[in-house]
CSV table of C-alpha atoms in Angstrom, one decimal:
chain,number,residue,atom,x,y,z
A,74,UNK,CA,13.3,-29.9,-21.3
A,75,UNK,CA,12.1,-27.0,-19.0
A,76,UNK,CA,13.4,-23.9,-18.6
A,77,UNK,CA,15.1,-23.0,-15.3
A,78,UNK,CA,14.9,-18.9,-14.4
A,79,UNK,CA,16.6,-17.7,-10.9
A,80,UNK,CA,14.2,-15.6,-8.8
A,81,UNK,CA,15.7,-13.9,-6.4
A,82,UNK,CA,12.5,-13.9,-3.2
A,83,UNK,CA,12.7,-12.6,0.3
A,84,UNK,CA,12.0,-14.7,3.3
A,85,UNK,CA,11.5,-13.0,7.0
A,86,UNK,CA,13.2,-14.4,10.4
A,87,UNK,CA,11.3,-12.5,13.6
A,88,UNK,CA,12.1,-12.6,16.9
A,89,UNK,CA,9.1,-13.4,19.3
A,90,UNK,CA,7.5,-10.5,21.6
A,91,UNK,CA,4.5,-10.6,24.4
A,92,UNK,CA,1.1,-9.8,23.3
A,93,UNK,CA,-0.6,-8.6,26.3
A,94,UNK,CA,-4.3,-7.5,26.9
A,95,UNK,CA,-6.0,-5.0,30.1
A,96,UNK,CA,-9.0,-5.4,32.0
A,97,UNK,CA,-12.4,-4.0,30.4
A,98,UNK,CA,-13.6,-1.6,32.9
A,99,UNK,CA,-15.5,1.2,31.6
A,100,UNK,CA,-14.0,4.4,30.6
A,101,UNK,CA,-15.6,7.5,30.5
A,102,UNK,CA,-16.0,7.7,27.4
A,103,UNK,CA,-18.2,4.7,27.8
A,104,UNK,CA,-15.9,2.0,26.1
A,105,UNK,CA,-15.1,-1.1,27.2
A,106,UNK,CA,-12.5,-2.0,24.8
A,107,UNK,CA,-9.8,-3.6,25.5
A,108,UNK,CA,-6.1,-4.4,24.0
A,109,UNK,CA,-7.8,-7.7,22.9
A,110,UNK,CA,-11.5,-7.7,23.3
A,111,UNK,CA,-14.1,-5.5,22.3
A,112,UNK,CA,-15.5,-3.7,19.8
A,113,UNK,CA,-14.1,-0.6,17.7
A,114,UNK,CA,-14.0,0.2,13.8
A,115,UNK,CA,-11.2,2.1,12.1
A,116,UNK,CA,-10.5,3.9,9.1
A,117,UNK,CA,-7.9,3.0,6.2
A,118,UNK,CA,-7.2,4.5,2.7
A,119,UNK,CA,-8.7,1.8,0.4
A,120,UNK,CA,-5.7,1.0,-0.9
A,121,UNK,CA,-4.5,-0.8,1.5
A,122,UNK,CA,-7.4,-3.3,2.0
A,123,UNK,CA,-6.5,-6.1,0.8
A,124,UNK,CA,-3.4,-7.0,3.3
A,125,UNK,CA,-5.7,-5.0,6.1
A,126,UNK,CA,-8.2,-7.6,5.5
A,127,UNK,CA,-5.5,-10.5,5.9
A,128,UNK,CA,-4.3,-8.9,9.2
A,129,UNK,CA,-8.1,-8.7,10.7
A,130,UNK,CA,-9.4,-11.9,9.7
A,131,UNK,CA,-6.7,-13.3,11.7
A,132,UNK,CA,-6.4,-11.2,14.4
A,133,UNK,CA,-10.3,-11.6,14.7
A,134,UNK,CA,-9.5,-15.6,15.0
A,135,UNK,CA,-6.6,-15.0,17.2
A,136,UNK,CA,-8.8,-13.3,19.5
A,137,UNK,CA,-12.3,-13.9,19.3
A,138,UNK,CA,-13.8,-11.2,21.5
A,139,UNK,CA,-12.3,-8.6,19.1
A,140,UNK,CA,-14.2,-7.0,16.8
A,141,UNK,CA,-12.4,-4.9,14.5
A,142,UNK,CA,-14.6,-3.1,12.0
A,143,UNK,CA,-13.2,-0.9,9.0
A,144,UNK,CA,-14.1,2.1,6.9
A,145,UNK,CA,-12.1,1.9,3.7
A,146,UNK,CA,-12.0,5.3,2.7
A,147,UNK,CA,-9.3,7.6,1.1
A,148,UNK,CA,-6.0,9.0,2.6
A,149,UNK,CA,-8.0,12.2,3.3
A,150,UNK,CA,-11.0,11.2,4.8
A,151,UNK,CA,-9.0,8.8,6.9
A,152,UNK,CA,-6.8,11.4,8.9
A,153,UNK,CA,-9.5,14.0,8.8
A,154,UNK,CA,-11.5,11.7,10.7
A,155,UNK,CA,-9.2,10.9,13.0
A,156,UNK,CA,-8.0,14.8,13.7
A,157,UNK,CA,-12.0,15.1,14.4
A,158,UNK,CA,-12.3,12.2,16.9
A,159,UNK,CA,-14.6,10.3,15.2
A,160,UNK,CA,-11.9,7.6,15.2
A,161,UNK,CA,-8.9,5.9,17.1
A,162,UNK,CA,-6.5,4.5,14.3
A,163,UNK,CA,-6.3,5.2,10.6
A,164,UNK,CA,-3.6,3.2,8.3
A,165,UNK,CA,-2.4,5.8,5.8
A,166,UNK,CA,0.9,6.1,4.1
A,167,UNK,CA,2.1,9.4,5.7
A,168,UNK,CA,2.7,9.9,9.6
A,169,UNK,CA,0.9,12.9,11.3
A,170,UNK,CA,2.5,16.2,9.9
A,171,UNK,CA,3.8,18.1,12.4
A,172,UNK,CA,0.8,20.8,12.4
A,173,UNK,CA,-1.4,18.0,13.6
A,174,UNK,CA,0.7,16.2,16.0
A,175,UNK,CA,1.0,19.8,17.6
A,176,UNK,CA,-2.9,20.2,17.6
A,177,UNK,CA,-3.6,17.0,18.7
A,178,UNK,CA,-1.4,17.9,21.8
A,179,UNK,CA,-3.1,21.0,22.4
A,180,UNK,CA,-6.0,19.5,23.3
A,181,UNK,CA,-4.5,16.5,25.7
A,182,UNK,CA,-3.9,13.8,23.6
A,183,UNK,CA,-0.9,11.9,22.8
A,184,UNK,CA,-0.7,11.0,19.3
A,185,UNK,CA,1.3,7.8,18.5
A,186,UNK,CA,2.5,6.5,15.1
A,187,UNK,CA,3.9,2.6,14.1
A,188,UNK,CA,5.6,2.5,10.9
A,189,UNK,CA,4.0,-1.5,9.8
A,190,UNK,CA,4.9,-2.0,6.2
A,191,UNK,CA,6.8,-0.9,2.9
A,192,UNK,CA,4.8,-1.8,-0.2
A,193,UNK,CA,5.2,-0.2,-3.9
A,194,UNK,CA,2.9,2.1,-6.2
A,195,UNK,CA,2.3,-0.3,-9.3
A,196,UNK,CA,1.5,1.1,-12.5
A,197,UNK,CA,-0.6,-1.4,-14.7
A,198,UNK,CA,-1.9,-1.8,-18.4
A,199,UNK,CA,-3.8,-3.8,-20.9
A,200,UNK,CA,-3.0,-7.3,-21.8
A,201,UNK,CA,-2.9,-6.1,-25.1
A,202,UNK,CA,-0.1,-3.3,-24.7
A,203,UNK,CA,3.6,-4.2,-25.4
A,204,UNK,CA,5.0,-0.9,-24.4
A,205,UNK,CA,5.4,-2.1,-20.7
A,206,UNK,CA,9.0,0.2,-20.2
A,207,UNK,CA,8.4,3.2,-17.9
A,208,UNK,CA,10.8,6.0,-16.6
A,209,UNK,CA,9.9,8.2,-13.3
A,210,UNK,CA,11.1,11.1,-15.6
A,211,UNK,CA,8.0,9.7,-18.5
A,212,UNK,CA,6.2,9.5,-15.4
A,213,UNK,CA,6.4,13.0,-14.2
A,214,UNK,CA,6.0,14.1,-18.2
A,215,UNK,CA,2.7,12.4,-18.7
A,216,UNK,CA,1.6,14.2,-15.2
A,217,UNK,CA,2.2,17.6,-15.6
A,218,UNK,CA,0.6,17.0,-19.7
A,219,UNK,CA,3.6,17.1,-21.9
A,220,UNK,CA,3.6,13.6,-22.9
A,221,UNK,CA,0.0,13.0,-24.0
A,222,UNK,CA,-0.2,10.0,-26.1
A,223,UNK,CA,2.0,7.0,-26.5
A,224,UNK,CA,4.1,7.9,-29.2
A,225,UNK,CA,5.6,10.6,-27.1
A,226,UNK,CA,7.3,7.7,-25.0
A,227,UNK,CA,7.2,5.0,-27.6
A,228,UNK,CA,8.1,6.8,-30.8
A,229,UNK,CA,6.3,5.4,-33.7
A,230,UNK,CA,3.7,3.8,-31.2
A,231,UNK,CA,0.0,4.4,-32.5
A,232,UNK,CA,-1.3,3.4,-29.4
A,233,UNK,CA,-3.0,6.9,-28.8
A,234,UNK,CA,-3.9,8.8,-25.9
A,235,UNK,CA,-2.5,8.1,-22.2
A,236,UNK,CA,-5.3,8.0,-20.2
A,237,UNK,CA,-4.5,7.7,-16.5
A,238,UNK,CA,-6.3,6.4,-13.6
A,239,UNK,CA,-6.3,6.3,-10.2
A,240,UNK,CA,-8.4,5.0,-7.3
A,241,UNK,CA,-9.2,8.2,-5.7
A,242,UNK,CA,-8.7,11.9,-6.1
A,243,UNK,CA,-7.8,11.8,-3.1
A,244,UNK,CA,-6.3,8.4,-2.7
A,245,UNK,CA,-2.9,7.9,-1.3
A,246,UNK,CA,-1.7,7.1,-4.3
A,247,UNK,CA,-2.4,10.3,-5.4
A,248,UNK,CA,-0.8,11.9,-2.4
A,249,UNK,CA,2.3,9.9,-3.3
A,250,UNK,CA,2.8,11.2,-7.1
A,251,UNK,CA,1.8,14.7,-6.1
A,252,UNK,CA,4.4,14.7,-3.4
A,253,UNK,CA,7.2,12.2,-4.1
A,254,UNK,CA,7.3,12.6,-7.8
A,255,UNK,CA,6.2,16.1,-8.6
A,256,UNK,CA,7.8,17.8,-5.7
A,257,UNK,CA,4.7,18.9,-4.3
A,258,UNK,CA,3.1,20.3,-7.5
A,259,UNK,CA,-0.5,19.2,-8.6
A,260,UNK,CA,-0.8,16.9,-11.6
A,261,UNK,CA,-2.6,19.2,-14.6
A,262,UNK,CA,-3.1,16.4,-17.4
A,263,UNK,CA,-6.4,16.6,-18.3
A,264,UNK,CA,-6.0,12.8,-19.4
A,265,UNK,CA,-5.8,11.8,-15.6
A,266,UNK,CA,-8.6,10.6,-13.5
A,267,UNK,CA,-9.7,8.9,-11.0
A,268,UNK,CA,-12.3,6.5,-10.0
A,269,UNK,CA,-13.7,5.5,-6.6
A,270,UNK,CA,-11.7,1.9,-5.6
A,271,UNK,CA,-8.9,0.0,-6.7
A,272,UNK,CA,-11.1,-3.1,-8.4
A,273,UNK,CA,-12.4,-0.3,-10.8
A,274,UNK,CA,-8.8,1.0,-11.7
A,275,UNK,CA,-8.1,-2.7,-12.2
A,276,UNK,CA,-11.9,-3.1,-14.3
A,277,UNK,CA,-11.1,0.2,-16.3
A,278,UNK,CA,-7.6,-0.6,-17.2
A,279,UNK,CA,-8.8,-4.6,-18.3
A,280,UNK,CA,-11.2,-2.6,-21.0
A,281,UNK,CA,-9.0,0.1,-22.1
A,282,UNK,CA,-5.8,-0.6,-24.3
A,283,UNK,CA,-4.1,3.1,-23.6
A,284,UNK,CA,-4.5,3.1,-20.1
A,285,UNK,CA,-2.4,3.1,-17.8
A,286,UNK,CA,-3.6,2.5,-13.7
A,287,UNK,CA,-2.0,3.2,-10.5
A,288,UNK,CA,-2.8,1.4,-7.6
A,289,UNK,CA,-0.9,0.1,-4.5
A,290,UNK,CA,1.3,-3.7,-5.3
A,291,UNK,CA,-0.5,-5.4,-2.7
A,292,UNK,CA,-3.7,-5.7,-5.0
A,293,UNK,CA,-1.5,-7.7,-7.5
A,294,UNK,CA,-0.1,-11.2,-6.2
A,295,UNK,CA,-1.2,-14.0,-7.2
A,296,UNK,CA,-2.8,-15.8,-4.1
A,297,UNK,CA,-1.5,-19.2,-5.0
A,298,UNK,CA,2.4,-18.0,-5.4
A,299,UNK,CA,4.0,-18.5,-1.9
A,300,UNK,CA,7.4,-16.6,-3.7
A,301,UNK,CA,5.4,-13.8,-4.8
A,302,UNK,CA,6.8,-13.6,-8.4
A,303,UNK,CA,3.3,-14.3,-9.9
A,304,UNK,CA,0.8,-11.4,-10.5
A,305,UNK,CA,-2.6,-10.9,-11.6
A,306,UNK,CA,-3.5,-12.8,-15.2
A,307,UNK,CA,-5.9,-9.7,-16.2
A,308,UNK,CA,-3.7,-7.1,-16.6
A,309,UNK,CA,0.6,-6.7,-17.0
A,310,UNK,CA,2.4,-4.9,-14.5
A,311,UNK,CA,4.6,-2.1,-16.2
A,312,UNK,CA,8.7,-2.0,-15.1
A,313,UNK,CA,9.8,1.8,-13.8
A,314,UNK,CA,13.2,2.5,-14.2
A,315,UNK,CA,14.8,5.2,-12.3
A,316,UNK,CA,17.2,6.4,-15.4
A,317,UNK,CA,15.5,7.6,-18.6
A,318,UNK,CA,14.8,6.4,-21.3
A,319,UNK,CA,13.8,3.4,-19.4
A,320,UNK,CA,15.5,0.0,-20.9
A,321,UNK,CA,14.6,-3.6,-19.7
A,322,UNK,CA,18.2,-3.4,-17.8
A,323,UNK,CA,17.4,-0.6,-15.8
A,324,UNK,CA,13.5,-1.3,-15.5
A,325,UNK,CA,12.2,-3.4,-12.2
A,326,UNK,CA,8.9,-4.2,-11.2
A,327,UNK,CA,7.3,-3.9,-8.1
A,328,UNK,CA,8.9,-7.3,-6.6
A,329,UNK,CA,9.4,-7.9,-2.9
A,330,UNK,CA,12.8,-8.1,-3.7
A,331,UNK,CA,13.0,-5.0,-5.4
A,332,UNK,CA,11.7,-3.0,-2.6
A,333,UNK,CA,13.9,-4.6,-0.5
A,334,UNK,CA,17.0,-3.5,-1.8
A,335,UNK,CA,15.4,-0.4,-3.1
A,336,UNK,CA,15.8,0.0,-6.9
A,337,UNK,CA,11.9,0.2,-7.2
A,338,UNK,CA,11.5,3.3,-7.6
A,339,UNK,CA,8.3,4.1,-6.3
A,340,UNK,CA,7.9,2.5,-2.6
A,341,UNK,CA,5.9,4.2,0.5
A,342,UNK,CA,5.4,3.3,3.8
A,343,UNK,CA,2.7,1.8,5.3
A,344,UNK,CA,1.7,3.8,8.9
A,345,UNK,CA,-0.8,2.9,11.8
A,346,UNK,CA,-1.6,6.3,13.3
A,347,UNK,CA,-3.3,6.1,16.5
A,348,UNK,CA,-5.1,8.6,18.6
A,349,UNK,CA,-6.4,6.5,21.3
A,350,UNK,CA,-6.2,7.3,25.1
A,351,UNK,CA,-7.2,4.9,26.3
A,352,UNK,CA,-4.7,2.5,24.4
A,353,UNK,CA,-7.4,0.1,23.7
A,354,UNK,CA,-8.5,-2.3,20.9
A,355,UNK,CA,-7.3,0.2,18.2
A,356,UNK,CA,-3.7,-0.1,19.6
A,357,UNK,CA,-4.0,-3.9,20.0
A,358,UNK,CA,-4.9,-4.0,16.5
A,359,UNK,CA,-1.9,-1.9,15.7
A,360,UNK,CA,0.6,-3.9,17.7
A,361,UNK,CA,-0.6,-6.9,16.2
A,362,UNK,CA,0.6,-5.8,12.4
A,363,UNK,CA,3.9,-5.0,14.0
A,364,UNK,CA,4.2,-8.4,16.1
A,365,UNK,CA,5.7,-11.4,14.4
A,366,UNK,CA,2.4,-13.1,13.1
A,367,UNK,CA,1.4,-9.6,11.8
A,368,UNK,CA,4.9,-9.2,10.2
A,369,UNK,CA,4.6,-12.8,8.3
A,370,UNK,CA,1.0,-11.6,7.1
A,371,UNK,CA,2.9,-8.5,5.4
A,372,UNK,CA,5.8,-10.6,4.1
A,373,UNK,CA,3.2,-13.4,2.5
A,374,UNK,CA,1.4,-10.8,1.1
A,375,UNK,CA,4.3,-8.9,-1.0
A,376,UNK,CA,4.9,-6.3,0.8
A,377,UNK,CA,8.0,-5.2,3.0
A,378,UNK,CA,8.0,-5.9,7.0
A,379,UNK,CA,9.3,-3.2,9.5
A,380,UNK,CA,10.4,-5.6,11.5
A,381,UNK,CA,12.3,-8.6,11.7
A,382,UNK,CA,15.8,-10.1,10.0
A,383,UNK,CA,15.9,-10.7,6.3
A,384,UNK,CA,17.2,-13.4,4.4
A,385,UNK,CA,17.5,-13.5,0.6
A,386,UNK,CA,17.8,-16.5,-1.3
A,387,UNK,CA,18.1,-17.8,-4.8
A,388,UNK,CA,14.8,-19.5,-5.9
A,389,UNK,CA,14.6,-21.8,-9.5
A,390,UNK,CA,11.6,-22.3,-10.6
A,391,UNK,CA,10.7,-24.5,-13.7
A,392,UNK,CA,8.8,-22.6,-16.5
């Protein structure tokens, strides 16, 4: 006999909106870009590639005279370069801070941010590790170095030493502990490092049992679950609970669901921040994550949509 289990998943109703496009005369800057044709490239932290990928490969086949080219970089680099002019939209998971908006507007610009998704810092470890509980209060221990090995969570767990990674120093992921979980301090565990990409947090974390990686949810799903229950086979996705000790009851992972209603703990915002005057390609791009198709992108992919109505519904699915 199988065994029925009730998953709750999150299905997206969107209303429809016009996607226009503008002639391509040339500016003075010497593009020619329009809000659907053209050629530009953009920057986005790294972490965010894989449903930034999704939303250009169809955009690109929606509208076949764009050319949208990225630099996957981290959160840094990414609004550095676009303070500096060097590009017209960066995807990071802040908005401008108000120091740069007011710079920005010092020198005749018009800076314009589009809040796009919601998606969830996942912590992940070995196939071979049972202790898969987490509390943001264990969290912030390990960070600032006073838990140090396992049994300092786990008592009686001979795991060893925590060893941390992340994708970047200066990922967004990064960013987001520093900030959201450590109230601005800096993490000082000399167990915590980073690496240069996501796939190698994931590589690192499939090789070492007392790891633990951080990396952004939409790197997890498993491509062939339309509910987006199922994650990655090579490595288990840990449960944070906001209330420590951590217990299964309290603990969620990073479901659509649970970002949803919000008792994931750890969720960020996806941004599109735009310095473009001439309101171009890079803000066609932009618009087109926020339009309806764009939306159903972010919804298939796991994460959270801006936009649109919500429905929840009970799912059963045979095991």
């Amino acid at each position: 006999m199988s065994k029925l289990t009730s998953y709750i998943f999150v299905g997206l109703t969107l209303s429809v909106c016009l996607f226009s496009s503008c002639d391509n005369k040339k500016g003075k800057d010497g593009r020619t870009d329009t809000y659907s044709s053209g050629a530009i490239s953009f920057v986005s932290d790294e972490s965010f590639s894989p449903i930034i990928e999704e939303e250009r490969f169809v955009f690109q086949k929606d509208y076949p005279q764009a050319f949208v080219t990225p630099v996957y970089t981290n959160e840094s680099e990414a609004i550095s370069r676009l303070l500096k002019g060097k590009t017209w939209l960066a995807f990071t998971s802040r908005d401008f801070k108000v120091s740069e908006l007011n710079s920005l507007k010092e020198q005749n610009f018009r800076p314009f941010t589009i809040k796009l998704a919601y998606d969830a810092l996942a912590f992940i470890v070995n196939t071979s590790n049972n202790d898969t509980l987490i509390s943001v209060d264990d969290i912030k221990n390990i960070m600032t170095g006073r838990y140090i090995k396992w049994g300092d969570i786990y008592k009686g767990s001979k795991r060893g030493t925590i060893t941390v990674v992340f994708d970047n120093p200066r990922s967004s992921t990064v960013h987001y502990i520093e900030d959201s979980v450590l109230g601005g301090k800096p993490i000082v565990n000399p167990n915590v490092t980073a690496v240069n990409k996501t796939e190698e947090v994931i590589k690192y974390v499939e090789k070492n049992p007392g790891s633990i990686g951080i990396i952004g949810n939409n790197w997890l799903n498993d491509k062939h679950d339309s509910t987006n229950l199922t994650f990655r086979k090579n490595i288990q996705v840990m449960s944070v609970s906001r209330i420590h000790p951590a217990t299964a009851a309290s603990s969620r992972k990073p479901y659509q669901y649970y970002i949803y209603n919000g008792e994931y703990p750890l969720i960020r915002t996806i941004y599109a921040l735009l310095n473009d005057p001439r309101q171009g390609l890079p803000w066609g791009f932009a618009h087109f994550i926020e339009s309806p198709k764009g939306q159903r992108i972010v919804m298939k992919a796991g994460l959270l949509p801006v936009l649109g109505n919500i429905n929840v519904r009970d799912v059963n699915v045979s095991q």
